[in-house]
XYZ file of C-alpha atoms in Angstrom:
363
model
C 142.225 110.184 72.164
C 138.948 111.847 71.333
C 139.456 115.394 70.142
C 137.958 118.112 72.292
C 135.446 120.204 70.368
C 135.851 123.975 70.706
C 132.800 126.055 71.633
C 132.664 127.648 68.206
C 133.040 124.367 66.353
C 130.469 122.676 68.546
C 127.986 125.501 67.979
C 128.425 125.082 64.226
C 127.876 121.308 64.462
C 124.700 121.723 66.505
C 123.352 124.353 64.136
C 123.937 122.118 61.140
C 122.439 119.060 62.821
C 119.311 120.823 63.996
C 118.766 122.540 60.676
C 118.020 121.112 57.266
C 120.097 118.355 55.693
C 123.306 119.157 53.876
C 122.848 119.791 50.195
C 125.518 117.383 48.955
C 124.320 114.961 46.288
C 126.430 111.824 46.431
C 126.100 109.158 43.799
C 125.428 105.843 45.506
C 124.135 104.393 48.754
C 125.988 102.353 51.314
C 125.524 98.691 50.457
C 124.871 95.808 52.783
C 127.918 93.991 54.079
C 130.205 97.036 54.011
C 131.941 96.210 57.287
C 135.122 98.134 57.892
C 137.319 95.139 57.123
C 135.635 94.235 53.841
C 137.809 96.284 51.510
C 134.646 98.051 50.263
C 135.003 101.263 52.231
C 133.282 104.175 50.481
C 134.535 107.634 49.780
C 132.480 110.586 50.961
C 131.074 111.038 47.451
C 129.627 107.504 47.580
C 127.315 108.262 50.513
C 123.755 109.118 49.497
C 121.032 110.931 51.444
C 118.325 108.757 52.998
C 115.528 107.778 50.622
C 112.528 108.170 52.936
C 110.310 106.187 50.537
C 112.363 103.064 51.357
C 112.373 103.441 55.132
C 110.586 101.015 57.450
C 107.795 102.941 59.174
C 107.765 101.255 62.595
C 110.693 100.060 64.704
C 111.190 98.266 68.011
C 114.409 99.210 69.799
C 115.973 97.580 72.853
C 117.894 99.520 75.502
C 120.001 97.850 78.186
C 119.710 100.427 80.977
C 116.637 101.995 82.620
C 118.443 105.276 83.308
C 116.744 107.899 81.159
C 119.884 109.027 79.303
C 120.007 105.688 77.472
C 116.550 106.266 75.938
C 116.394 110.033 75.587
C 117.741 110.122 72.010
C 114.808 107.990 70.860
C 112.164 109.851 72.846
C 113.379 113.291 71.764
C 113.670 112.206 68.115
C 110.082 110.973 68.307
C 108.684 114.030 70.089
C 110.553 116.614 67.999
C 109.541 114.971 64.715
C 113.051 113.949 63.652
C 112.025 110.327 63.041
C 109.036 111.363 60.964
C 111.185 113.699 58.856
C 113.517 110.757 58.218
C 110.602 108.544 57.141
C 110.033 106.624 60.402
C 106.559 106.960 61.919
C 107.016 105.265 65.277
C 109.766 103.802 67.471
C 108.881 101.648 70.477
C 111.391 101.228 73.297
C 111.914 98.050 75.303
C 114.191 98.316 78.347
C 115.840 94.921 78.775
C 118.742 93.640 80.841
C 120.075 91.905 77.724
C 118.608 93.243 74.460
C 121.087 91.521 72.144
C 119.389 88.073 72.141
C 116.195 89.787 70.986
C 118.124 91.612 68.287
C 119.667 88.385 67.035
C 116.336 86.562 67.306
C 114.454 89.215 65.362
C 112.094 90.657 67.990
C 114.093 93.912 67.988
C 115.186 96.040 65.035
C 118.030 97.875 66.781
C 119.544 97.922 70.244
C 121.687 100.083 72.490
C 124.144 98.094 74.589
C 127.696 98.005 75.928
C 130.208 98.015 73.101
C 132.065 94.950 74.382
C 128.772 93.060 74.771
C 127.882 93.822 71.144
C 131.216 92.576 69.838
C 131.054 89.502 72.060
C 127.521 88.617 70.918
C 128.370 89.259 67.283
C 131.435 87.049 67.419
C 129.847 84.210 69.371
C 126.519 84.112 67.549
C 127.954 84.086 64.018
C 124.950 86.244 63.148
C 124.680 89.415 61.071
C 124.846 91.527 64.236
C 126.869 94.666 63.544
C 128.076 97.632 65.587
C 126.885 100.962 64.156
C 128.232 103.800 66.275
C 128.797 105.167 69.763
C 126.317 106.374 72.369
C 128.680 107.326 75.163
C 132.221 108.038 74.085
C 133.805 108.793 77.416
C 134.198 106.774 80.584
C 133.748 108.347 84.005
C 135.814 106.838 86.817
C 134.982 108.192 90.238
C 135.554 107.302 93.877
C 132.540 108.544 95.836
C 133.038 108.740 99.596
C 130.964 109.374 102.714
C 131.202 112.454 104.926
C 134.429 112.834 106.849
C 136.749 111.642 104.097
C 138.334 114.789 102.692
C 141.782 113.735 101.503
C 143.450 110.594 100.237
C 145.167 110.268 103.637
C 141.707 109.783 105.141
C 141.335 106.580 103.084
C 143.796 104.679 105.282
C 142.018 101.765 106.922
C 138.784 102.455 105.053
C 136.662 99.998 103.039
C 135.968 100.712 99.370
C 133.634 98.816 97.055
C 135.092 98.290 93.592
C 132.379 96.256 91.909
C 132.891 92.731 90.626
C 136.347 91.186 91.011
C 138.610 91.372 87.940
C 136.124 93.588 86.107
C 136.836 96.797 84.228
C 135.246 98.727 87.102
C 137.568 97.053 89.603
C 140.646 97.692 87.457
C 139.715 101.329 86.826
C 139.206 102.104 90.495
C 142.446 100.468 91.563
C 144.271 102.371 88.823
C 142.653 105.648 89.938
C 143.831 105.040 93.507
C 147.361 104.201 92.370
C 147.534 107.292 90.128
C 146.689 109.405 93.165
C 149.436 107.748 95.236
C 147.067 105.757 97.443
C 148.823 102.628 98.701
C 146.428 99.762 98.070
C 147.802 98.027 101.154
C 146.435 100.906 103.247
C 142.808 100.477 102.144
C 140.460 97.514 102.041
C 139.127 97.157 98.510
C 136.189 94.753 98.484
C 134.558 93.230 95.431
C 130.790 93.025 95.277
C 128.218 92.188 92.663
C 125.351 94.414 91.686
C 125.201 97.782 89.975
C 126.638 101.209 90.690
C 123.297 102.049 92.308
C 123.860 99.168 94.743
C 127.295 100.530 95.583
C 125.814 103.985 96.181
C 123.282 102.473 98.585
C 126.126 100.814 100.472
C 127.935 104.150 100.854
C 124.785 105.960 101.966
C 124.015 103.181 104.467
C 127.555 103.268 105.857
C 128.268 99.668 104.880
C 131.354 100.879 103.009
C 133.257 104.159 103.183
C 133.516 104.692 99.461
C 132.801 103.074 96.120
C 133.191 103.296 92.376
C 130.177 105.401 91.388
C 128.683 107.254 88.415
C 128.190 110.948 87.580
C 124.490 110.772 88.429
C 125.323 109.876 92.043
C 127.071 113.172 92.829
C 124.062 114.973 94.345
C 123.178 111.959 96.522
C 126.667 112.090 98.017
C 126.610 115.842 98.496
C 123.242 115.700 100.268
C 124.790 113.577 103.054
C 128.072 115.458 103.217
C 129.972 113.140 100.880
C 131.576 113.808 97.527
C 133.675 112.443 94.720
C 137.119 112.405 96.278
C 138.829 111.246 93.078
C 137.528 111.304 89.512
C 138.571 111.406 85.896
C 136.995 111.087 82.467
C 138.711 109.534 79.465
C 137.855 108.712 75.868
C 136.353 105.206 75.745
C 133.655 104.093 73.236
C 131.832 102.355 76.048
C 128.347 101.845 74.552
C 126.737 102.015 71.150
C 124.048 101.073 68.643
C 123.771 97.710 66.921
C 121.471 96.033 64.438
C 121.182 92.652 62.753
C 118.980 91.644 59.823
C 117.642 95.200 59.374
C 120.986 96.144 57.834
C 120.294 93.786 54.911
C 116.523 94.158 54.765
C 116.501 97.971 54.831
C 119.832 99.822 54.985
C 117.865 103.037 54.381
C 116.102 102.537 57.709
C 119.348 102.149 59.622
C 120.764 105.369 58.158
C 117.446 107.165 58.755
C 117.389 106.037 62.389
C 120.922 107.271 63.043
C 120.235 110.565 61.312
C 117.221 111.205 63.565
C 119.081 110.089 66.676
C 122.002 112.420 65.954
C 119.637 115.349 65.465
C 118.057 114.511 68.820
C 121.446 114.244 70.457
C 122.464 117.670 69.205
C 119.301 119.033 70.800
C 119.864 117.176 74.057
C 123.478 118.190 74.634
C 122.536 121.879 74.505
C 122.147 122.626 78.247
C 119.462 125.237 77.555
C 117.145 122.355 76.591
C 117.535 120.535 79.908
C 114.094 121.309 81.340
C 112.319 120.459 78.096
C 114.167 117.164 77.644
C 113.576 116.088 81.226
C 109.928 117.040 80.842
C 109.623 114.912 77.698
C 111.187 111.934 79.478
C 108.951 112.289 82.525
C 105.915 112.506 80.245
C 106.669 108.985 79.016
C 107.061 107.711 82.589
C 110.814 107.802 83.140
C 111.729 108.435 86.757
C 114.179 111.311 87.011
C 114.777 112.362 90.616
C 116.234 115.787 91.272
C 119.599 114.168 91.973
C 119.705 112.713 88.431
C 118.528 115.975 86.892
C 121.394 117.755 88.638
C 123.836 115.639 86.606
C 122.239 116.551 83.258
C 124.982 118.836 81.969
C 127.793 116.375 82.697
C 125.965 113.270 81.463
C 124.917 115.078 78.313
C 128.148 116.889 77.523
C 128.884 116.629 73.763
C 132.043 114.596 74.379
C 130.468 112.238 76.899
C 127.147 111.705 75.086
C 129.036 111.667 71.824
C 127.450 114.217 69.517
C 128.461 112.548 66.232
C 128.295 108.874 67.367
C 131.860 108.516 66.094
C 135.087 107.418 67.730
C 138.840 107.430 67.288
C 140.236 104.193 65.860
C 143.048 104.053 68.450
C 140.490 104.356 71.259
C 138.464 101.459 69.864
C 141.590 99.345 69.389
C 142.534 99.872 73.036
C 138.992 99.311 74.284
C 138.702 95.973 72.505
C 142.155 94.896 73.728
C 141.087 95.769 77.277
C 137.788 93.904 76.805
C 139.664 90.785 75.771
C 141.899 91.160 78.835
C 138.880 91.445 81.130
C 137.157 88.569 79.292
C 134.135 90.638 78.293
C 135.008 89.989 74.651
C 136.375 86.693 73.314
C 140.044 86.285 72.347
C 140.711 87.231 68.754
C 137.826 89.722 68.545
C 138.280 91.783 65.351
C 136.020 94.756 65.801
C 136.436 95.955 62.212
C 134.817 92.741 60.965
C 131.882 93.255 63.340
C 131.255 96.918 62.513
C 129.368 98.610 59.675
C 129.803 102.371 59.634
C 128.202 103.114 56.274
C 124.820 104.074 57.846
C 126.599 106.360 60.323
C 128.696 107.957 57.599
C 125.574 108.577 55.530
C 123.865 110.217 58.509
C 126.921 112.277 59.377
C 127.316 113.491 55.798
C 123.664 114.375 55.368
C 123.774 116.371 58.598
C 126.849 118.236 57.428
C 129.268 117.006 60.075
C 132.699 115.429 59.498
C 132.896 111.677 58.991
C 134.345 110.157 62.151
C 136.132 107.854 61.999
C 137.102 108.768 58.452
C 137.034 105.808 56.032
C 140.714 106.375 55.318
C 141.516 105.793 58.985
C 140.173 102.254 58.709
C 141.987 101.144 55.584
């Protein structure tokens, strides 16, 4: 499981990431093709600082969700000058339902997408698509309910939307109910398509009594007398960064991008920066209603919006096994063969934070 960062340790990490680069002087750069199953894993002394003279100046990045938290790392890195300090002049964002085809086709340089979608696309396409690191390293599982449902006993005879049948969302909600001793025969669990926002609308309209919802929906529920009746958060590397041909054409650019993004993330997860970050996002036309802003601290907690973009190997092993079970990743998916962590390790080292996962953990 992901280790919980103490307040003191987290403060040190943020200070290091927001300050100047670490002064270590390693001897060689990460080379192309260093996936974590290649037998070419580097030691910490092999990881060089970014050479800004070799960095691509302009990038186009795809993001698979219009919610502002999926783009804020890029916007903040741009506005705070972190990209420029890493040698990148401009990063354009394209919000797309499915950014990975564009990444494989070459219209995008990097993309943020669901981890299982990245592994699935990489395996099926036989391309050079590689997973680079985590965006959100925890998974929130919550049953949001309408007014009048105050205990699990009140769920008897009620209708709950669990998302698409046989999906991870469906499984997680049913497991959450069972863990809280709710007899599934006593409730009507219905499976619907659409997004979590669609499920929220159904709860607010009274079409269903409860649903599997997200952190950002809490204030909407509270405003109509509802709440999250059941909830939990667990370590799951649910989404991350990927790239394709850029890794071979300019590995310096990939490391530079991740370095800037991690600096931005350290700034974002500090709750004292909430108003500034939301202001920056609104200035570039992201819609952030008060209800979403109210969820800022939880959605940008350093464990949830993973501050180092790393993960625990056991968590990734389990996630991929679950993805195969839910058929969101093909049978036989070997995530180590589809992952290149050298750019992340270079960024982590230059920012003075521990390498996670450590190369030794992947041998």
